[in-house]
Short mmCIF file of C-alpha atoms and ligand atoms in Angstrom, two decimals:
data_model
loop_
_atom_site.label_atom_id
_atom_site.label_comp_id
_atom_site.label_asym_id
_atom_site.label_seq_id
_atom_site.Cartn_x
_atom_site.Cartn_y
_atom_site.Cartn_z
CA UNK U 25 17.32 3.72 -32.11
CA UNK U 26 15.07 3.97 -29.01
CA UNK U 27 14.46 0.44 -28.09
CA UNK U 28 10.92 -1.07 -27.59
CA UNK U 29 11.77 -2.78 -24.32
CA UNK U 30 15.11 -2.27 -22.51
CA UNK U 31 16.55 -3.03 -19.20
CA UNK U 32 17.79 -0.41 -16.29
CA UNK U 33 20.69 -1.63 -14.93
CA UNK U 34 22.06 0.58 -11.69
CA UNK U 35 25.60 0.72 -10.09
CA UNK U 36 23.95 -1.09 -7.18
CA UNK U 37 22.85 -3.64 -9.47
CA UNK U 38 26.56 -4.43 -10.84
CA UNK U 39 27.94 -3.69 -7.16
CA UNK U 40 24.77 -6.58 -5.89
CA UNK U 41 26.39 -9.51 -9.40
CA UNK U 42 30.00 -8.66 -8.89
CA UNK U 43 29.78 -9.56 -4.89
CA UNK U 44 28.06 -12.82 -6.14
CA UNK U 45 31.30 -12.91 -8.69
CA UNK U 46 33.38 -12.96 -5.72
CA UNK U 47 31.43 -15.46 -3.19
CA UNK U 48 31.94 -19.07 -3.01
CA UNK U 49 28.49 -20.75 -4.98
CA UNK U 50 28.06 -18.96 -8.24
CA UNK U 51 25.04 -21.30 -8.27
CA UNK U 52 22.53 -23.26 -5.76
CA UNK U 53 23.22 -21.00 -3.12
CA UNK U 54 21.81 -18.60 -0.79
CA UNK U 55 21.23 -15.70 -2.79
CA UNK U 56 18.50 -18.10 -5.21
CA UNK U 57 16.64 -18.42 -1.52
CA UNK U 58 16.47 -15.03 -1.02
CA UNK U 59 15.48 -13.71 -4.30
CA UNK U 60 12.77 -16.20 -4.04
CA UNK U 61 11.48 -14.88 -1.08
CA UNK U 62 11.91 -11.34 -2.01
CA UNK U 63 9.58 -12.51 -4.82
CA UNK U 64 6.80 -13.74 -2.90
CA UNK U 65 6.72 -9.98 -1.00
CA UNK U 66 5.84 -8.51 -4.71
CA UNK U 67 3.64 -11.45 -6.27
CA UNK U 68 1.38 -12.41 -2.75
CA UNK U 69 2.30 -16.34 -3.25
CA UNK U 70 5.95 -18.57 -2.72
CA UNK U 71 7.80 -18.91 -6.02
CA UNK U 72 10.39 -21.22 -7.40
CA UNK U 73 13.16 -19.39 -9.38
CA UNK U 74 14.29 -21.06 -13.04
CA UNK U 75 16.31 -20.32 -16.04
CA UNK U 76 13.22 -18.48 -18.62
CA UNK U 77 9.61 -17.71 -18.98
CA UNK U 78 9.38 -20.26 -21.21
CA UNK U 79 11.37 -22.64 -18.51
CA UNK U 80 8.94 -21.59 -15.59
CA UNK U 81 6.11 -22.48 -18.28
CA UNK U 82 7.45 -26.41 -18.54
CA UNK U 83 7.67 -26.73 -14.87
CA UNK U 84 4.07 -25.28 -14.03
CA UNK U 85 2.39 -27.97 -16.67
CA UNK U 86 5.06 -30.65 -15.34
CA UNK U 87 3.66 -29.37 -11.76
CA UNK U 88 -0.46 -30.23 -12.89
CA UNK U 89 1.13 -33.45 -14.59
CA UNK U 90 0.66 -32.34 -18.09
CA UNK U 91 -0.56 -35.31 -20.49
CA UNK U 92 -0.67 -36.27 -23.81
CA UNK U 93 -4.00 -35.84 -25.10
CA UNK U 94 -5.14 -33.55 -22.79
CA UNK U 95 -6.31 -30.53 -23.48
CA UNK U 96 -4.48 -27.08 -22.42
CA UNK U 97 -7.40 -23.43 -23.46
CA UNK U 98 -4.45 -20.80 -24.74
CA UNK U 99 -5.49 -17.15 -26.28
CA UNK U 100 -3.61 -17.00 -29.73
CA UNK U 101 -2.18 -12.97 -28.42
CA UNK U 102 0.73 -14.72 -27.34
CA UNK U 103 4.77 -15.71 -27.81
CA UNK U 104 4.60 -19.08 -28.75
CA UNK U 105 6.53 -20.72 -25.28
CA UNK U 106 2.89 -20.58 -23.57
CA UNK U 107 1.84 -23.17 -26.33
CA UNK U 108 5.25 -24.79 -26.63
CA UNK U 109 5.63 -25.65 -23.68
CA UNK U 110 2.56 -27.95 -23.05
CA UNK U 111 2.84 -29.15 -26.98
CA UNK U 112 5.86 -30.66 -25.31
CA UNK U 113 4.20 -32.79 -22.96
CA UNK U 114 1.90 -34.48 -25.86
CA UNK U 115 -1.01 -32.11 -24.68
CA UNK U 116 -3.31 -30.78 -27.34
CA UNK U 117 -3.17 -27.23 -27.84
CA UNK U 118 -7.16 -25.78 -28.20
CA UNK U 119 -6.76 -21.81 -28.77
CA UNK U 120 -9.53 -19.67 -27.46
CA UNK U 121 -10.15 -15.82 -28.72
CA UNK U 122 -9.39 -12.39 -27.19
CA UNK U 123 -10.76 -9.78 -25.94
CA UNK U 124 -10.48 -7.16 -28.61
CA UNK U 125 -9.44 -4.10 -26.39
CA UNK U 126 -7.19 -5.58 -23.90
CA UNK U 127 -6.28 -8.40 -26.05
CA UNK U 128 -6.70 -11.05 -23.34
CA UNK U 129 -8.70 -14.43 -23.33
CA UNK U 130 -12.31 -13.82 -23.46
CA UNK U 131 -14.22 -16.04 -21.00
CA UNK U 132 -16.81 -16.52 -22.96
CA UNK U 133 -14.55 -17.86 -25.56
CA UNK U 134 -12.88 -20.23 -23.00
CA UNK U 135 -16.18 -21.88 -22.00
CA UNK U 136 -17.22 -22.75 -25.67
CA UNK U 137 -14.06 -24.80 -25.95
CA UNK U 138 -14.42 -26.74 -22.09
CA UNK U 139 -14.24 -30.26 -23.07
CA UNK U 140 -14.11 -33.57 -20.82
CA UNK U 141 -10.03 -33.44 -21.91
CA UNK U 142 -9.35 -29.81 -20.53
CA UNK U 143 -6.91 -29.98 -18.17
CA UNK U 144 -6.04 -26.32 -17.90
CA UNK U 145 -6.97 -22.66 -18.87
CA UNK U 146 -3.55 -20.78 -19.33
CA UNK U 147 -4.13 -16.96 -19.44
CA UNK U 148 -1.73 -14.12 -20.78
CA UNK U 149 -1.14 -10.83 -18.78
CA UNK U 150 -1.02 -8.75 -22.64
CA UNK U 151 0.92 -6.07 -22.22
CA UNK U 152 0.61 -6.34 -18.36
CA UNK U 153 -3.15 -5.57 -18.27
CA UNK U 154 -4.44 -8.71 -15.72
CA UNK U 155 -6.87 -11.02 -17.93
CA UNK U 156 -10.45 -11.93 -16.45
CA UNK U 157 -9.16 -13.66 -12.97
CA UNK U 158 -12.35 -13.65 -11.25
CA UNK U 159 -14.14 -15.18 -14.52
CA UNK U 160 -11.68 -17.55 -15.57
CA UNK U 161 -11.57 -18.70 -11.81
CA UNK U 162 -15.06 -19.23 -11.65
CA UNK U 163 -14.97 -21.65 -15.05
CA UNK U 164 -11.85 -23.36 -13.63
CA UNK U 165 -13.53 -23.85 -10.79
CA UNK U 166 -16.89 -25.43 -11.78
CA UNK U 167 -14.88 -27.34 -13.93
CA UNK U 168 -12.43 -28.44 -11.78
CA UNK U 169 -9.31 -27.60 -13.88
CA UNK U 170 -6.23 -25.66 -13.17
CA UNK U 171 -5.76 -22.04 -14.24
CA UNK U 172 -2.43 -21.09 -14.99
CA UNK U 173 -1.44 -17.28 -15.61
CA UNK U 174 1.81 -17.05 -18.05
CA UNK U 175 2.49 -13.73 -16.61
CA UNK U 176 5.60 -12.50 -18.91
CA UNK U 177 4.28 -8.97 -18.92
CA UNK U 178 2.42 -8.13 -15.88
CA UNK U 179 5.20 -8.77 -12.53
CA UNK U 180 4.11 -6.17 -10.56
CA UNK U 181 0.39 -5.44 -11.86
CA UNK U 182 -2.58 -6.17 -9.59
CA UNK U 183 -6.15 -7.40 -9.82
CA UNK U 184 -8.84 -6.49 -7.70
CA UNK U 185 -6.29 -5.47 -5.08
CA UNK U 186 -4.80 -8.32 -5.66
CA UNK U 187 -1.05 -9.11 -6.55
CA UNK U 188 -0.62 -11.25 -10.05
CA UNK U 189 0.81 -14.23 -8.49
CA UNK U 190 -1.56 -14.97 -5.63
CA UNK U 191 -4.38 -15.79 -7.93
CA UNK U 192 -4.04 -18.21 -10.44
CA UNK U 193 -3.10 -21.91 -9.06
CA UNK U 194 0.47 -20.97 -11.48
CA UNK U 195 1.49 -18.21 -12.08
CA UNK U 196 4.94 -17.85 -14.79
CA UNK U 197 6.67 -14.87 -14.70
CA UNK U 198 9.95 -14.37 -17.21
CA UNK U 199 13.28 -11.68 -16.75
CA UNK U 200 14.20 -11.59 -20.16
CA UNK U 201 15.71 -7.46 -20.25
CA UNK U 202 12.87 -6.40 -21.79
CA UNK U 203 10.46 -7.20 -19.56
CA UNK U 204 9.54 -5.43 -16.45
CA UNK U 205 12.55 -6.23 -14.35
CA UNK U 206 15.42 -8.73 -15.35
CA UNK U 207 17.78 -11.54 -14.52
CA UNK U 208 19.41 -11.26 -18.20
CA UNK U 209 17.74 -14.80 -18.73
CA UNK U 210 15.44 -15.82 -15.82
CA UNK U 211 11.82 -17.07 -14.85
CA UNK U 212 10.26 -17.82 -11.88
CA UNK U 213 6.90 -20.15 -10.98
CA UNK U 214 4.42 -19.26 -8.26
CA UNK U 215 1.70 -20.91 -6.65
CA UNK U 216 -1.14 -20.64 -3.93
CA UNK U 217 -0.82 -24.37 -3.60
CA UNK U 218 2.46 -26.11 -1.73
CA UNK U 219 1.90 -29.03 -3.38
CA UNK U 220 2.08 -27.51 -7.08
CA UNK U 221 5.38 -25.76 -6.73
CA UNK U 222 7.02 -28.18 -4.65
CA UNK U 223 5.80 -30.23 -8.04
CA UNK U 224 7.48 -27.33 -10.33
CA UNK U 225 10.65 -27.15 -8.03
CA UNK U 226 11.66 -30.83 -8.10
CA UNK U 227 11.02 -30.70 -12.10
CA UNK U 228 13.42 -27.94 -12.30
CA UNK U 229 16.11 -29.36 -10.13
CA UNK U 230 16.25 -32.54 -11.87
CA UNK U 231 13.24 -34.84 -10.04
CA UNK U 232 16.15 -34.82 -7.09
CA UNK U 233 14.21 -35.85 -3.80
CA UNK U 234 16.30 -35.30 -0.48
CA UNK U 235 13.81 -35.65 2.46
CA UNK U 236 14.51 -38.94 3.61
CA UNK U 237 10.75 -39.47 4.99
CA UNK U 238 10.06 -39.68 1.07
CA UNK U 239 13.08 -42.33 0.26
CA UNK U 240 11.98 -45.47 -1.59
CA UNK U 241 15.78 -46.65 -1.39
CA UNK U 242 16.28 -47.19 2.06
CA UNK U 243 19.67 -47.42 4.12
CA UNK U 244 21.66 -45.74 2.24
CA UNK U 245 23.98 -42.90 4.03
CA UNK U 246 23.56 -39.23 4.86
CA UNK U 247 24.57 -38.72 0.47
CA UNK U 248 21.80 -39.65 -0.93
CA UNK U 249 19.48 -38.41 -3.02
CA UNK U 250 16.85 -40.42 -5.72
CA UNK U 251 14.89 -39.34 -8.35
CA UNK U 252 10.76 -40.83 -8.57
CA UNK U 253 10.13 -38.52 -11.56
CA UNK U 254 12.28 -37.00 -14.51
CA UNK U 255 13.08 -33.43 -14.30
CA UNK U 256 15.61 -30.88 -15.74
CA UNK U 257 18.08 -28.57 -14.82
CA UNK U 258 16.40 -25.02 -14.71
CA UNK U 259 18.10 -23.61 -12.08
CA UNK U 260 18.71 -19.71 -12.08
CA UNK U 261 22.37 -19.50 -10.85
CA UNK U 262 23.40 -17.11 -7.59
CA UNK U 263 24.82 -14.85 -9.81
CA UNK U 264 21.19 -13.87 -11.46
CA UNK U 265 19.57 -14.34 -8.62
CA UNK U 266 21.78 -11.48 -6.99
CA UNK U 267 20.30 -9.24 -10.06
CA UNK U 268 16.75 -10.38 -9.72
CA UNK U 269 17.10 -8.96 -5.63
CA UNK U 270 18.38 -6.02 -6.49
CA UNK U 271 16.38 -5.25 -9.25
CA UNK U 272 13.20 -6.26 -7.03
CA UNK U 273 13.66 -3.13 -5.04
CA UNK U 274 13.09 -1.13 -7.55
CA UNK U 275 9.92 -2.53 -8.82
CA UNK U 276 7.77 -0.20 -7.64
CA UNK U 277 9.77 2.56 -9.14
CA UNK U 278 9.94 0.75 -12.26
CA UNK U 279 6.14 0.52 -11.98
CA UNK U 280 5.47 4.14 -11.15
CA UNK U 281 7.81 4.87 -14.62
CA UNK U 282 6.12 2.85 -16.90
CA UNK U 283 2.55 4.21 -15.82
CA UNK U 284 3.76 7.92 -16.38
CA UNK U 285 4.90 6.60 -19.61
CA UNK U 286 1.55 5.38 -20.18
CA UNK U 287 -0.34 8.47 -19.37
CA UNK U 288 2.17 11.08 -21.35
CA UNK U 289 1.30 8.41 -24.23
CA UNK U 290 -2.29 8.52 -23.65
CA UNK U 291 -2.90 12.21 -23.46
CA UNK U 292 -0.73 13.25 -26.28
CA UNK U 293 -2.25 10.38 -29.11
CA UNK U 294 -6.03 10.46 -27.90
CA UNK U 295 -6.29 13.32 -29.97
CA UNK U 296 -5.06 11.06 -33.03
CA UNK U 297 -8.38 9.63 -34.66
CA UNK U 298 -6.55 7.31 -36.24
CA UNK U 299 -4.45 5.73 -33.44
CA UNK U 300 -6.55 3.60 -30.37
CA UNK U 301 -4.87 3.91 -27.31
CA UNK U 302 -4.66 0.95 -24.85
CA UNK U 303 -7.36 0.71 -22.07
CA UNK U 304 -7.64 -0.73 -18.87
CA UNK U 305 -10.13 -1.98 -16.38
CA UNK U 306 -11.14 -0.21 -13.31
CA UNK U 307 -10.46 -3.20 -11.24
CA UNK U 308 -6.82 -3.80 -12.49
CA UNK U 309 -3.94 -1.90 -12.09
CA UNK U 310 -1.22 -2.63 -14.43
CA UNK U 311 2.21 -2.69 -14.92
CA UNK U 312 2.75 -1.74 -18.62
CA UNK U 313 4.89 -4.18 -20.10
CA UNK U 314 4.03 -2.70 -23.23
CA UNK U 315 2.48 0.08 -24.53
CA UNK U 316 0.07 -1.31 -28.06
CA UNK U 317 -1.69 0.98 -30.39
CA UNK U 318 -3.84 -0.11 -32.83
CA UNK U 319 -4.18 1.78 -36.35
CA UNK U 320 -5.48 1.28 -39.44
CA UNK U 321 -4.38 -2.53 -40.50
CA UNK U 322 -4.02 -1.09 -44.08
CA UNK U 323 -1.80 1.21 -42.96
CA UNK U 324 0.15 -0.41 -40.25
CA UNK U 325 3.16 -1.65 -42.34
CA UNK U 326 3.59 1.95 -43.63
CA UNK U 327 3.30 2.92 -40.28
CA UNK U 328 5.66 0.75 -38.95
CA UNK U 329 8.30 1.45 -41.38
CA UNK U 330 8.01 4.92 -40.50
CA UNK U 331 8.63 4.94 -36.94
CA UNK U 332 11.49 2.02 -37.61
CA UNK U 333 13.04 4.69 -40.23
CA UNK U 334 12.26 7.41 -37.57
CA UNK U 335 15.24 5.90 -34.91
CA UNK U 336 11.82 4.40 -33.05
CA UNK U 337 12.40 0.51 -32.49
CA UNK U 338 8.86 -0.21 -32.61
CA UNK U 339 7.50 -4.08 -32.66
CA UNK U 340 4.68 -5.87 -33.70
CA UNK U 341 2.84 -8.06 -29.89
CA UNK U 342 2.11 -10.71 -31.74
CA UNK U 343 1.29 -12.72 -34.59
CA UNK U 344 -1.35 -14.94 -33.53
CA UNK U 345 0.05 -18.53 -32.07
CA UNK U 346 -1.59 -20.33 -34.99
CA UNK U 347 -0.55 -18.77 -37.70
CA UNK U 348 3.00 -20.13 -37.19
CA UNK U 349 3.79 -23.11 -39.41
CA UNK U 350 4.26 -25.72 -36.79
CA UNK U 351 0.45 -25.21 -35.70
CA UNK U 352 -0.49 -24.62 -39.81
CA UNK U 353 1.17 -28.39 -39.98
CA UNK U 354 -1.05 -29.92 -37.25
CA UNK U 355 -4.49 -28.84 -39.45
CA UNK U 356 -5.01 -25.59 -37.27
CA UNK U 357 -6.96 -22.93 -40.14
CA UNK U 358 -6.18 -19.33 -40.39
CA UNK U 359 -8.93 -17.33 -40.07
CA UNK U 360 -10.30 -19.63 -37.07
CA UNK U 361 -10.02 -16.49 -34.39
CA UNK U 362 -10.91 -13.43 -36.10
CA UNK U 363 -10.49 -10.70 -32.59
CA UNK U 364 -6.70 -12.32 -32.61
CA UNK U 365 -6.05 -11.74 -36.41
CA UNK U 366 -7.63 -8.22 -36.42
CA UNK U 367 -5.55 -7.17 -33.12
CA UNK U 368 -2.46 -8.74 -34.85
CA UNK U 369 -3.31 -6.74 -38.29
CA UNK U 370 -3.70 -3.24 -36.67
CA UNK U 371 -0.98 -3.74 -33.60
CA UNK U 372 2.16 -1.49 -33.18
CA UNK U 373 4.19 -1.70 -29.63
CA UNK U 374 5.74 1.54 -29.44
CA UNK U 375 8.71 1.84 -26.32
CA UNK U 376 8.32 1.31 -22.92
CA UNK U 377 10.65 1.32 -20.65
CA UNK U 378 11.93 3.52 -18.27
CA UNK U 379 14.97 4.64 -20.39
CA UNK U 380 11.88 6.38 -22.62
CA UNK U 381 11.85 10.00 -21.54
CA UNK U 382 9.15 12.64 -21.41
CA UNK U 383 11.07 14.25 -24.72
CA UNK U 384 10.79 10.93 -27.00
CA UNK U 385 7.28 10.18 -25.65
CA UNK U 386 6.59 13.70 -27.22
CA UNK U 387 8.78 13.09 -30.45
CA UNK U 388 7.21 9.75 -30.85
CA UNK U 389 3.86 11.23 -31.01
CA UNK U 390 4.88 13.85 -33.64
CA UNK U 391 5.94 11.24 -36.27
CA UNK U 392 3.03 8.90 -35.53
CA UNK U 393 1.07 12.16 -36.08
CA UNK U 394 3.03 12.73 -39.71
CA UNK U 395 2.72 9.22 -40.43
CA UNK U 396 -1.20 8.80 -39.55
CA UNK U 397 -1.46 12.32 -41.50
CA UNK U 398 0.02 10.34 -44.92
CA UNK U 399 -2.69 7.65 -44.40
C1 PLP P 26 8.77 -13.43 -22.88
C2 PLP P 26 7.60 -14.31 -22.82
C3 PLP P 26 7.69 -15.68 -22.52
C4 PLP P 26 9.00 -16.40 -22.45
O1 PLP P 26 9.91 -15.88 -21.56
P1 PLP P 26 11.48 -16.12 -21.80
O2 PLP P 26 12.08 -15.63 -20.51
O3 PLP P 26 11.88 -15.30 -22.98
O4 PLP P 26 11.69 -17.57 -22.00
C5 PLP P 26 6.52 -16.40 -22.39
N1 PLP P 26 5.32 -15.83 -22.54
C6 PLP P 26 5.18 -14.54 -22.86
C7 PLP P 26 3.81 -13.95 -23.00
C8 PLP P 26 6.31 -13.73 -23.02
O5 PLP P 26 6.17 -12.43 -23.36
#
């Protein structure tokens, strides 16, 4: 079976975990510094390391103080942690519709839903193709709300010359081995503002405050350490961290894989009428996270089957956020964001990763080819 998503792992990469293995801290030491900082040279803005996506998610609405009853704009192309994550915090979760060929939150869509509530427009990176910055800035803006990018998919990508990470006032980013570079489990926060990630650091590391200027309890000895507001314990321990560095330098290879990928993909199935091939803007330049066809929604479960029968470990990116019972539950109506629920219906991720060769790119065509033919 040739896996959708898959992780490289490299000699130096097991050579870079077993010295953390063998080094005093497993966790809280220096190596979670310096893949932090290594970070910030990829995504343009300092970043706090944690445990998941979905844990870098919490922390960036605990850093904009997330809540109840406000109001968090979400595109319904999504995994479910971008909504979870603020439903946790009490806040109300108002979906807005995609854009039907990148499959990102349409702008327009976002300021039909702007209410007195709306505390934040979270954007998704889908498949690492950069969603509208410049727009959703500009709404965020004049609005004076915060605009958070959950940027799973899209480490690495660019906007406008830009790096995802240094646009956005939060940007998420998660390691999970299929995405673009991995920790095994692992997230990371980043932010253009001081004050928000020193916000989504404490909340990570447990509210713990240790600058003295900041101490409420006062004479107490050189120990001590209070807590103002709750947090958690998403810390990514040394020995992921040392992963995540060594991993980081080959991001740019990983990069320049995935977009060859993308273009022996592209040139081979653009002669298949019945298969649309993913797009991208002029202005972006993506790291491929995934690589999403869209064929006939009648015949995608045939499809599907097909290429899953074929050895090809294809996937469906996603069903739409609020289809899933716990939103059906809360009153949300199916049928409510038609782009979402036709990109859903038609949507096949076949692999990419950079254990996909030139040879399965090729055989992958051929039986989408035989199976488009039996349509
Ligand atoms: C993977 C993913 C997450 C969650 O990341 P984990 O590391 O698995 O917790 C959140 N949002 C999106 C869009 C994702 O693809």
């Amino acid at each position: 079976m040739i896996p959708y998503g898959r992780q490289s792992i490299s000699e130096e990469d097991i050579e870079a975990v077993s010295v953390a293995l063998r080094g005093d801290l497993l966790t809280t030491g220096p190596l979670v510094e310096h893949f932090e900082s290594a970070l910030e040279a990829i995504v343009g803005a300092p970043t706090v390391s944690v445990s998941s996506g979905t844990a870098a998610l919490h922390c960036a609405y605990a850093a904009i103080e997330l809540q109840p009853g406000d109001e968090v704009i979400t595109p319904p192309m999504t995994f479910i942690a971008t909504q979870a994550t603020a439903a946790m915090f009490g806040a109300k979760i108002v979906f807005a519709d995609i854009q039907s060929d990148t499959g990102n939150i349409d702008p327009a869509a976002v300021e039909a839903v702007i209410t007195s509530r709306t505390k934040a427009i979270v954007a998704v990176d889908y498949a690492g193709h950069p969603a509208e910055l410049s727009e959703l800035r500009a709404i965020a803006d004049k609005n004076r709300i915060f605009l958070i990018e959950d940027a799973a998919h899209s480490i690495g990508s660019r906007y406008r010359g830009r790096p995802v990470g240094s646009i956005a006032d939060l940007t998420t980013f998660s390691f999970f081995p299929t995405k673009n570079m991995t920790t095994a489990e692992g997230g990371a926060v980043a932010s253009i503002h001081p004050d928000l990630l020193l916000k989504a650091r404490r909340f990570s590391r447990q509210g713990l405050i240790r600058n003295q200027k900041e101490f409420k309890i006062l004479n107490q000895g050189i120990w001590h350490q209070e807590v103002h507001k709750f947090g958690l314990n998403y810390r990514l321990p040394d020995v992921l961290a040392a992963l995540g560095v060594s991993q980081l330098k080959r991001i740019q290879e990983f990069k320049k894989y995935r977009e060859r990928i993308f273009d022996q993909y592209s040139e081979v199935l653009r002669f298949n009428s019945d298969i649309k091939i993913p797009i991208f803007r002029d202005y972006t330049d993506p790291m491929w996270h995934l690589y999403a066809i869209h064929v006939p929604s009648k015949a995608r479960e045939k499809i599907f089957n097909g290429l899953r029968r074929a050895g090809i470990g294809a996937q469906v990116n996603y069903i739409p956020a609020y289809w899933h019972p716990v939103f059906q539950d809360l009153g949300y109506k199916k049928g409510a964001y038609p782009v979402s629920d036709a990109f859903y219906q038609s949507e096949i991720s076949i692999p990419m990763h950079t254990g996909v060769t030139s040879e399965d790119v090729l055989q992958i065509s051929q039986i989408l080819e035989s199976l488009t033919g039996e349509i």
